[in-house]
Amino acid sequence: LYALGAAAVSAPLVTYPHVPGTASVTGGAFYTGTTFPERYRGAYFFGDFSRGTLHYVSIDGADAVSGPIKGFGTGIDGVVDVQADAAGLLY
């Protein structure tokens, strides 16, 4: 990638400042199911391993984050990945 330059690399979809107790955006999947309320459809869900939390952000039509990062769940120890199945359910 170094030889190809910066244009060969895509920036991460979600980032946030590292303050004490946070680590990184971990895993991630877009919710495409219908079990959760409408406001979650098309949102990007991700975890933070160190905090044991699950978050989501809305994505606009230009594939950019639209609005703030919102909390979804706490007490989720050791989040290492977030995946969606064929039905759109998150695991």
PDB file of N, CA and C in Angstrom:
ATOM      1  N   LEU A   1       0.811  -1.202   0.000  1.00  0.00           N
ATOM      2  CA  LEU A   1       0.000   0.000   0.000  1.00  0.00           C
ATOM      3  C   LEU A   1       0.852   1.264   0.000  1.00  0.00           C
ATOM      4  N   TYR A   2       2.003   1.217   0.656  1.00  0.00           N
ATOM      5  CA  TYR A   2       2.850   2.407   0.679  1.00  0.00           C
ATOM      6  C   TYR A   2       3.213   2.839  -0.731  1.00  0.00           C
ATOM      7  N   ALA A   3       3.518   1.895  -1.600  1.00  0.00           N
ATOM      8  CA  ALA A   3       3.905   2.211  -2.966  1.00  0.00           C
ATOM      9  C   ALA A   3       2.749   2.796  -3.769  1.00  0.00           C
ATOM     10  N   LEU A   4       1.512   2.426  -3.411  1.00  0.00           N
ATOM     11  CA  LEU A   4       0.342   2.910  -4.136  1.00  0.00           C
ATOM     12  C   LEU A   4      -0.117   4.289  -3.669  1.00  0.00           C
ATOM     13  N   GLY A   5       0.304   4.703  -2.503  1.00  0.00           N
ATOM     14  CA  GLY A   5      -0.062   6.018  -1.995  1.00  0.00           C
ATOM     15  C   GLY A   5      -1.377   6.036  -1.240  1.00  0.00           C
ATOM     16  N   ALA A   6      -1.698   7.198  -0.719  1.00  0.00           N
ATOM     17  CA  ALA A   6      -2.875   7.366   0.137  1.00  0.00           C
ATOM     18  C   ALA A   6      -4.186   7.052  -0.576  1.00  0.00           C
ATOM     19  N   ALA A   7      -4.253   7.249  -1.888  1.00  0.00           N
ATOM     20  CA  ALA A   7      -5.496   7.003  -2.621  1.00  0.00           C
ATOM     21  C   ALA A   7      -5.874   5.518  -2.633  1.00  0.00           C
ATOM     22  N   ALA A   8      -4.926   4.636  -2.343  1.00  0.00           N
ATOM     23  CA  ALA A   8      -5.191   3.198  -2.343  1.00  0.00           C
ATOM     24  C   ALA A   8      -5.811   2.721  -1.038  1.00  0.00           C
ATOM     25  N   VAL A   9      -5.925   3.603  -0.049  1.00  0.00           N
ATOM     26  CA  VAL A   9      -6.414   3.231   1.270  1.00  0.00           C
ATOM     27  C   VAL A   9      -7.732   3.942   1.550  1.00  0.00           C
ATOM     28  N   SER A  10      -8.709   3.183   2.052  1.00  0.00           N
ATOM     29  CA  SER A  10      -9.982   3.780   2.458  1.00  0.00           C
ATOM     30  C   SER A  10      -9.924   4.103   3.951  1.00  0.00           C
ATOM     31  N   ALA A  11     -10.413   5.263   4.308  1.00  0.00           N
ATOM     32  CA  ALA A  11     -10.475   5.649   5.715  1.00  0.00           C
ATOM     33  C   ALA A  11     -11.524   4.796   6.419  1.00  0.00           C
ATOM     34  N   PRO A  12     -11.384   4.578   7.724  1.00  0.00           N
ATOM     35  CA  PRO A  12     -12.407   3.817   8.453  1.00  0.00           C
ATOM     36  C   PRO A  12     -13.749   4.541   8.428  1.00  0.00           C
ATOM     37  N   LEU A  13     -14.817   3.779   8.486  1.00  0.00           N
ATOM     38  CA  LEU A  13     -16.157   4.356   8.497  1.00  0.00           C
ATOM     39  C   LEU A  13     -16.424   5.086   9.807  1.00  0.00           C
ATOM     40  N   VAL A  14     -15.995   4.499  10.934  1.00  0.00           N
ATOM     41  CA  VAL A  14     -16.259   5.074  12.252  1.00  0.00           C
ATOM     42  C   VAL A  14     -14.954   5.178  13.031  1.00  0.00           C
ATOM     43  N   THR A  15     -14.743   6.326  13.652  1.00  0.00           N
ATOM     44  CA  THR A  15     -13.626   6.525  14.572  1.00  0.00           C
ATOM     45  C   THR A  15     -14.127   7.343  15.750  1.00  0.00           C
ATOM     46  N   TYR A  16     -13.409   7.276  16.858  1.00  0.00           N
ATOM     47  CA  TYR A  16     -13.700   8.161  17.977  1.00  0.00           C
ATOM     48  C   TYR A  16     -12.446   8.331  18.804  1.00  0.00           C
ATOM     49  N   PRO A  17     -12.378   9.402  19.597  1.00  0.00           N
ATOM     50  CA  PRO A  17     -11.159   9.664  20.383  1.00  0.00           C
ATOM     51  C   PRO A  17     -10.903   8.557  21.399  1.00  0.00           C
ATOM     52  N   HIS A  18      -9.657   8.238  21.606  1.00  0.00           N
ATOM     53  CA  HIS A  18      -9.271   7.244  22.612  1.00  0.00           C
ATOM     54  C   HIS A  18      -9.056   7.972  23.938  1.00  0.00           C
ATOM     55  N   VAL A  19      -9.974   7.772  24.828  1.00  0.00           N
ATOM     56  CA  VAL A  19      -9.887   8.324  26.175  1.00  0.00           C
ATOM     57  C   VAL A  19      -9.765   7.138  27.123  1.00  0.00           C
ATOM     58  N   PRO A  20      -9.369   7.345  28.348  1.00  0.00           N
ATOM     59  CA  PRO A  20      -9.237   6.208  29.267  1.00  0.00           C
ATOM     60  C   PRO A  20     -10.503   5.343  29.276  1.00  0.00           C
ATOM     61  N   GLY A  21     -10.300   4.044  29.095  1.00  0.00           N
ATOM     62  CA  GLY A  21     -11.411   3.096  29.121  1.00  0.00           C
ATOM     63  C   GLY A  21     -11.927   2.694  27.755  1.00  0.00           C
ATOM     64  N   THR A  22     -11.529   3.410  26.697  1.00  0.00           N
ATOM     65  CA  THR A  22     -11.956   3.014  25.357  1.00  0.00           C
ATOM     66  C   THR A  22     -10.797   2.332  24.652  1.00  0.00           C
ATOM     67  N   ALA A  23     -11.110   1.583  23.611  1.00  0.00           N
ATOM     68  CA  ALA A  23     -10.046   0.895  22.886  1.00  0.00           C
ATOM     69  C   ALA A  23     -10.174   1.133  21.391  1.00  0.00           C
ATOM     70  N   SER A  24     -11.215   0.592  20.785  1.00  0.00           N
ATOM     71  CA  SER A  24     -11.309   0.679  19.337  1.00  0.00           C
ATOM     72  C   SER A  24     -12.695   0.277  18.866  1.00  0.00           C
ATOM     73  N   VAL A  25     -12.979   0.625  17.628  1.00  0.00           N
ATOM     74  CA  VAL A  25     -14.161   0.100  16.963  1.00  0.00           C
ATOM     75  C   VAL A  25     -13.848  -1.356  16.657  1.00  0.00           C
ATOM     76  N   THR A  26     -14.669  -2.269  17.151  1.00  0.00           N
ATOM     77  CA  THR A  26     -14.408  -3.702  17.019  1.00  0.00           C
ATOM     78  C   THR A  26     -15.523  -4.366  16.230  1.00  0.00           C
ATOM     79  N   GLY A  27     -15.140  -5.081  15.185  1.00  0.00           N
ATOM     80  CA  GLY A  27     -16.139  -5.752  14.371  1.00  0.00           C
ATOM     81  C   GLY A  27     -17.008  -4.734  13.679  1.00  0.00           C
ATOM     82  N   GLY A  28     -18.123  -5.131  13.242  1.00  0.00           N
ATOM     83  CA  GLY A  28     -19.061  -4.202  12.646  1.00  0.00           C
ATOM     84  C   GLY A  28     -19.919  -4.858  11.590  1.00  0.00           C
ATOM     85  N   ALA A  29     -21.185  -4.501  11.583  1.00  0.00           N
ATOM     86  CA  ALA A  29     -22.128  -5.018  10.594  1.00  0.00           C
ATOM     87  C   ALA A  29     -23.253  -4.012  10.413  1.00  0.00           C
ATOM     88  N   PHE A  30     -23.798  -3.992   9.218  1.00  0.00           N
ATOM     89  CA  PHE A  30     -24.964  -3.166   8.937  1.00  0.00           C
ATOM     90  C   PHE A  30     -26.215  -3.975   9.251  1.00  0.00           C
ATOM     91  N   TYR A  31     -27.148  -3.352   9.954  1.00  0.00           N
ATOM     92  CA  TYR A  31     -28.396  -4.036  10.288  1.00  0.00           C
ATOM     93  C   TYR A  31     -29.365  -3.919   9.122  1.00  0.00           C
ATOM     94  N   THR A  32     -29.768  -5.060   8.582  1.00  0.00           N
ATOM     95  CA  THR A  32     -30.695  -5.083   7.453  1.00  0.00           C
ATOM     96  C   THR A  32     -31.969  -5.842   7.768  1.00  0.00           C
ATOM     97  N   GLY A  33     -32.106  -6.290   9.000  1.00  0.00           N
ATOM     98  CA  GLY A  33     -33.279  -7.066   9.389  1.00  0.00           C
ATOM     99  C   GLY A  33     -34.492  -6.200   9.659  1.00  0.00           C
ATOM    100  N   THR A  34     -35.538  -6.835  10.171  1.00  0.00           N
ATOM    101  CA  THR A  34     -36.783  -6.121  10.487  1.00  0.00           C
ATOM    102  C   THR A  34     -37.236  -6.350  11.925  1.00  0.00           C
ATOM    103  N   THR A  35     -36.407  -7.036  12.738  1.00  0.00           N
ATOM    104  CA  THR A  35     -36.774  -7.308  14.122  1.00  0.00           C
ATOM    105  C   THR A  35     -36.675  -6.049  14.971  1.00  0.00           C
ATOM    106  N   PHE A  36     -35.616  -5.267  14.791  1.00  0.00           N
ATOM    107  CA  PHE A  36     -35.440  -4.010  15.537  1.00  0.00           C
ATOM    108  C   PHE A  36     -36.317  -2.921  14.915  1.00  0.00           C
ATOM    109  N   PRO A  37     -36.604  -1.850  15.678  1.00  0.00           N
ATOM    110  CA  PRO A  37     -37.391  -0.738  15.125  1.00  0.00           C
ATOM    111  C   PRO A  37     -36.729  -0.109  13.889  1.00  0.00           C
ATOM    112  N   GLU A  38     -37.511   0.578  13.114  1.00  0.00           N
ATOM    113  CA  GLU A  38     -37.088   1.210  11.853  1.00  0.00           C
ATOM    114  C   GLU A  38     -35.825   2.059  11.997  1.00  0.00           C
ATOM    115  N   ARG A  39     -35.663   2.764  13.101  1.00  0.00           N
ATOM    116  CA  ARG A  39     -34.518   3.674  13.261  1.00  0.00           C
ATOM    117  C   ARG A  39     -33.170   2.955  13.184  1.00  0.00           C
ATOM    118  N   TYR A  40     -33.155   1.639  13.379  1.00  0.00           N
ATOM    119  CA  TYR A  40     -31.914   0.869  13.323  1.00  0.00           C
ATOM    120  C   TYR A  40     -31.607   0.325  11.931  1.00  0.00           C
ATOM    121  N   ARG A  41     -32.564   0.328  11.046  1.00  0.00           N
ATOM    122  CA  ARG A  41     -32.354  -0.276   9.723  1.00  0.00           C
ATOM    123  C   ARG A  41     -31.319   0.514   8.931  1.00  0.00           C
ATOM    124  N   GLY A  42     -30.320  -0.203   8.446  1.00  0.00           N
ATOM    125  CA  GLY A  42     -29.237   0.415   7.693  1.00  0.00           C
ATOM    126  C   GLY A  42     -28.141   0.980   8.569  1.00  0.00           C
ATOM    127  N   ALA A  43     -28.319   0.945   9.894  1.00  0.00           N
ATOM    128  CA  ALA A  43     -27.299   1.470  10.813  1.00  0.00           C
ATOM    129  C   ALA A  43     -26.117   0.504  10.881  1.00  0.00           C
ATOM    130  N   TYR A  44     -24.963   1.055  11.207  1.00  0.00           N
ATOM    131  CA  TYR A  44     -23.739   0.274  11.370  1.00  0.00           C
ATOM    132  C   TYR A  44     -23.540   0.021  12.855  1.00  0.00           C
ATOM    133  N   PHE A  45     -23.498  -1.246  13.266  1.00  0.00           N
ATOM    134  CA  PHE A  45     -23.323  -1.634  14.663  1.00  0.00           C
ATOM    135  C   PHE A  45     -21.890  -2.106  14.882  1.00  0.00           C
ATOM    136  N   PHE A  46     -21.297  -1.693  16.004  1.00  0.00           N
ATOM    137  CA  PHE A  46     -19.935  -2.103  16.333  1.00  0.00           C
ATOM    138  C   PHE A  46     -19.764  -2.136  17.842  1.00  0.00           C
ATOM    139  N   GLY A  47     -18.741  -2.851  18.300  1.00  0.00           N
ATOM    140  CA  GLY A  47     -18.463  -2.951  19.722  1.00  0.00           C
ATOM    141  C   GLY A  47     -17.186  -2.226  20.103  1.00  0.00           C
ATOM    142  N   ASP A  48     -16.980  -2.085  21.398  1.00  0.00           N
ATOM    143  CA  ASP A  48     -15.716  -1.610  21.964  1.00  0.00           C
ATOM    144  C   ASP A  48     -15.286  -2.672  22.970  1.00  0.00           C
ATOM    145  N   PHE A  49     -14.216  -3.383  22.647  1.00  0.00           N
ATOM    146  CA  PHE A  49     -13.740  -4.496  23.462  1.00  0.00           C
ATOM    147  C   PHE A  49     -13.483  -4.072  24.904  1.00  0.00           C
ATOM    148  N   SER A  50     -12.766  -2.971  25.106  1.00  0.00           N
ATOM    149  CA  SER A  50     -12.374  -2.551  26.460  1.00  0.00           C
ATOM    150  C   SER A  50     -13.557  -2.102  27.301  1.00  0.00           C
ATOM    151  N   ARG A  51     -14.485  -1.409  26.690  1.00  0.00           N
ATOM    152  CA  ARG A  51     -15.635  -0.894  27.441  1.00  0.00           C
ATOM    153  C   ARG A  51     -16.736  -1.932  27.595  1.00  0.00           C
ATOM    154  N   GLY A  52     -16.725  -2.977  26.759  1.00  0.00           N
ATOM    155  CA  GLY A  52     -17.796  -3.965  26.811  1.00  0.00           C
ATOM    156  C   GLY A  52     -19.126  -3.388  26.384  1.00  0.00           C
ATOM    157  N   THR A  53     -19.083  -2.577  25.319  1.00  0.00           N
ATOM    158  CA  THR A  53     -20.286  -1.893  24.862  1.00  0.00           C
ATOM    159  C   THR A  53     -20.551  -2.163  23.388  1.00  0.00           C
ATOM    160  N   LEU A  54     -21.789  -1.943  22.986  1.00  0.00           N
ATOM    161  CA  LEU A  54     -22.202  -2.028  21.597  1.00  0.00           C
ATOM    162  C   LEU A  54     -22.799  -0.680  21.227  1.00  0.00           C
ATOM    163  N   HIS A  55     -22.425  -0.181  20.056  1.00  0.00           N
ATOM    164  CA  HIS A  55     -22.860   1.138  19.588  1.00  0.00           C
ATOM    165  C   HIS A  55     -23.391   1.027  18.163  1.00  0.00           C
ATOM    166  N   TYR A  56     -24.021   2.100  17.702  1.00  0.00           N
ATOM    167  CA  TYR A  56     -24.429   2.151  16.303  1.00  0.00           C
ATOM    168  C   TYR A  56     -24.389   3.592  15.817  1.00  0.00           C
ATOM    169  N   VAL A  57     -24.273   3.724  14.503  1.00  0.00           N
ATOM    170  CA  VAL A  57     -24.348   5.028  13.857  1.00  0.00           C
ATOM    171  C   VAL A  57     -25.233   4.897  12.629  1.00  0.00           C
ATOM    172  N   SER A  58     -25.907   5.971  12.294  1.00  0.00           N
ATOM    173  CA  SER A  58     -26.706   6.005  11.070  1.00  0.00           C
ATOM    174  C   SER A  58     -25.788   6.360   9.904  1.00  0.00           C
ATOM    175  N   ILE A  59     -26.091   5.802   8.753  1.00  0.00           N
ATOM    176  CA  ILE A  59     -25.307   6.040   7.551  1.00  0.00           C
ATOM    177  C   ILE A  59     -26.212   6.698   6.518  1.00  0.00           C
ATOM    178  N   ASP A  60     -25.716   7.759   5.863  1.00  0.00           N
ATOM    179  CA  ASP A  60     -26.539   8.466   4.884  1.00  0.00           C
ATOM    180  C   ASP A  60     -26.397   7.842   3.491  1.00  0.00           C
ATOM    181  N   GLY A  61     -27.063   8.423   2.510  1.00  0.00           N
ATOM    182  CA  GLY A  61     -27.047   7.911   1.144  1.00  0.00           C
ATOM    183  C   GLY A  61     -25.695   7.974   0.461  1.00  0.00           C
ATOM    184  N   ALA A  62     -24.778   8.769   1.014  1.00  0.00           N
ATOM    185  CA  ALA A  62     -23.430   8.877   0.450  1.00  0.00           C
ATOM    186  C   ALA A  62     -22.451   7.957   1.183  1.00  0.00           C
ATOM    187  N   ASP A  63     -22.979   7.006   1.956  1.00  0.00           N
ATOM    188  CA  ASP A  63     -22.162   6.062   2.729  1.00  0.00           C
ATOM    189  C   ASP A  63     -21.253   6.762   3.730  1.00  0.00           C
ATOM    190  N   ALA A  64     -21.766   7.815   4.345  1.00  0.00           N
ATOM    191  CA  ALA A  64     -21.031   8.549   5.372  1.00  0.00           C
ATOM    192  C   ALA A  64     -21.834   8.527   6.670  1.00  0.00           C
ATOM    193  N   VAL A  65     -21.137   8.638   7.784  1.00  0.00           N
ATOM    194  CA  VAL A  65     -21.800   8.674   9.087  1.00  0.00           C
ATOM    195  C   VAL A  65     -22.692   9.903   9.159  1.00  0.00           C
ATOM    196  N   SER A  66     -23.925   9.696   9.591  1.00  0.00           N
ATOM    197  CA  SER A  66     -24.906  10.761   9.688  1.00  0.00           C
ATOM    198  C   SER A  66     -25.366  10.868  11.141  1.00  0.00           C
ATOM    199  N   GLY A  67     -24.773  11.800  11.884  1.00  0.00           N
ATOM    200  CA  GLY A  67     -25.151  11.978  13.275  1.00  0.00           C
ATOM    201  C   GLY A  67     -24.152  11.345  14.220  1.00  0.00           C
ATOM    202  N   PRO A  68     -24.437  11.444  15.510  1.00  0.00           N
ATOM    203  CA  PRO A  68     -23.488  10.968  16.524  1.00  0.00           C
ATOM    204  C   PRO A  68     -23.513   9.448  16.700  1.00  0.00           C
ATOM    205  N   ILE A  69     -22.462   8.939  17.322  1.00  0.00           N
ATOM    206  CA  ILE A  69     -22.420   7.544  17.737  1.00  0.00           C
ATOM    207  C   ILE A  69     -23.391   7.391  18.900  1.00  0.00           C
ATOM    208  N   LYS A  70     -24.225   6.360  18.848  1.00  0.00           N
ATOM    209  CA  LYS A  70     -25.234   6.149  19.892  1.00  0.00           C
ATOM    210  C   LYS A  70     -24.987   4.811  20.576  1.00  0.00           C
ATOM    211  N   GLY A  71     -25.240   4.770  21.863  1.00  0.00           N
ATOM    212  CA  GLY A  71     -25.104   3.528  22.614  1.00  0.00           C
ATOM    213  C   GLY A  71     -26.255   2.582  22.333  1.00  0.00           C
ATOM    214  N   PHE A  72     -25.958   1.273  22.346  1.00  0.00           N
ATOM    215  CA  PHE A  72     -26.998   0.272  22.137  1.00  0.00           C
ATOM    216  C   PHE A  72     -27.041  -0.746  23.270  1.00  0.00           C
ATOM    217  N   GLY A  73     -25.864  -1.120  23.802  1.00  0.00           N
ATOM    218  CA  GLY A  73     -25.840  -2.098  24.875  1.00  0.00           C
ATOM    219  C   GLY A  73     -24.580  -1.980  25.711  1.00  0.00           C
ATOM    220  N   THR A  74     -24.670  -2.362  26.980  1.00  0.00           N
ATOM    221  CA  THR A  74     -23.516  -2.343  27.884  1.00  0.00           C
ATOM    222  C   THR A  74     -23.398  -3.714  28.554  1.00  0.00           C
ATOM    223  N   GLY A  75     -22.276  -3.924  29.237  1.00  0.00           N
ATOM    224  CA  GLY A  75     -22.069  -5.182  29.941  1.00  0.00           C
ATOM    225  C   GLY A  75     -21.840  -6.352  29.001  1.00  0.00           C
ATOM    226  N   ILE A  76     -21.318  -6.058  27.812  1.00  0.00           N
ATOM    227  CA  ILE A  76     -21.058  -7.086  26.799  1.00  0.00           C
ATOM    228  C   ILE A  76     -19.554  -7.320  26.788  1.00  0.00           C
ATOM    229  N   ASP A  77     -19.095  -8.180  27.666  1.00  0.00           N
ATOM    230  CA  ASP A  77     -17.658  -8.380  27.837  1.00  0.00           C
ATOM    231  C   ASP A  77     -17.013  -9.026  26.624  1.00  0.00           C
ATOM    232  N   GLY A  78     -15.886  -8.453  26.207  1.00  0.00           N
ATOM    233  CA  GLY A  78     -15.053  -9.059  25.176  1.00  0.00           C
ATOM    234  C   GLY A  78     -15.616  -9.065  23.774  1.00  0.00           C
ATOM    235  N   VAL A  79     -16.262  -7.992  23.356  1.00  0.00           N
ATOM    236  CA  VAL A  79     -16.758  -7.922  21.978  1.00  0.00           C
ATOM    237  C   VAL A  79     -15.564  -7.979  21.027  1.00  0.00           C
ATOM    238  N   VAL A  80     -15.521  -8.996  20.174  1.00  0.00           N
ATOM    239  CA  VAL A  80     -14.429  -9.103  19.201  1.00  0.00           C
ATOM    240  C   VAL A  80     -14.935  -9.048  17.762  1.00  0.00           C
ATOM    241  N   ASP A  81     -16.232  -9.161  17.567  1.00  0.00           N
ATOM    242  CA  ASP A  81     -16.773  -9.116  16.225  1.00  0.00           C
ATOM    243  C   ASP A  81     -18.276  -8.895  16.303  1.00  0.00           C
ATOM    244  N   VAL A  82     -18.838  -8.311  15.260  1.00  0.00           N
ATOM    245  CA  VAL A  82     -20.285  -8.176  15.100  1.00  0.00           C
ATOM    246  C   VAL A  82     -20.577  -8.628  13.680  1.00  0.00           C
ATOM    247  N   GLN A  83     -21.494  -9.577  13.543  1.00  0.00           N
ATOM    248  CA  GLN A  83     -21.841 -10.122  12.234  1.00  0.00           C
ATOM    249  C   GLN A  83     -23.347 -10.162  12.061  1.00  0.00           C
ATOM    250  N   ALA A  84     -23.794 -10.104  10.811  1.00  0.00           N
ATOM    251  CA  ALA A  84     -25.208 -10.259  10.488  1.00  0.00           C
ATOM    252  C   ALA A  84     -25.397 -11.565   9.723  1.00  0.00           C
ATOM    253  N   ASP A  85     -26.509 -12.269  10.005  1.00  0.00           N
ATOM    254  CA  ASP A  85     -26.794 -13.486   9.262  1.00  0.00           C
ATOM    255  C   ASP A  85     -27.627 -13.161   8.027  1.00  0.00           C
ATOM    256  N   ALA A  86     -28.030 -14.175   7.285  1.00  0.00           N
ATOM    257  CA  ALA A  86     -28.784 -13.977   6.044  1.00  0.00           C
ATOM    258  C   ALA A  86     -30.115 -13.265   6.271  1.00  0.00           C
ATOM    259  N   ALA A  87     -30.682 -13.411   7.465  1.00  0.00           N
ATOM    260  CA  ALA A  87     -31.942 -12.747   7.792  1.00  0.00           C
ATOM    261  C   ALA A  87     -31.726 -11.326   8.309  1.00  0.00           C
ATOM    262  N   GLY A  88     -30.458 -10.906   8.456  1.00  0.00           N
ATOM    263  CA  GLY A  88     -30.157  -9.572   8.938  1.00  0.00           C
ATOM    264  C   GLY A  88     -30.029  -9.464  10.437  1.00  0.00           C
ATOM    265  N   LEU A  89     -30.138 -10.588  11.159  1.00  0.00           N
ATOM    266  CA  LEU A  89     -29.984 -10.553  12.623  1.00  0.00           C
ATOM    267  C   LEU A  89     -28.515 -10.383  12.996  1.00  0.00           C
ATOM    268  N   LEU A  90     -28.269  -9.670  14.073  1.00  0.00           N
ATOM    269  CA  LEU A  90     -26.893  -9.404  14.508  1.00  0.00           C
ATOM    270  C   LEU A  90     -26.447 -10.384  15.580  1.00  0.00           C
ATOM    271  N   TYR A  91     -25.185 -10.780  15.504  1.00  0.00           N
ATOM    272  CA  TYR A  91     -24.575 -11.684  16.468  1.00  0.00           C
ATOM    273  C   TYR A  91     -23.225 -11.150  16.875  1.00  0.00           C
TER     274      TYR A  91
END
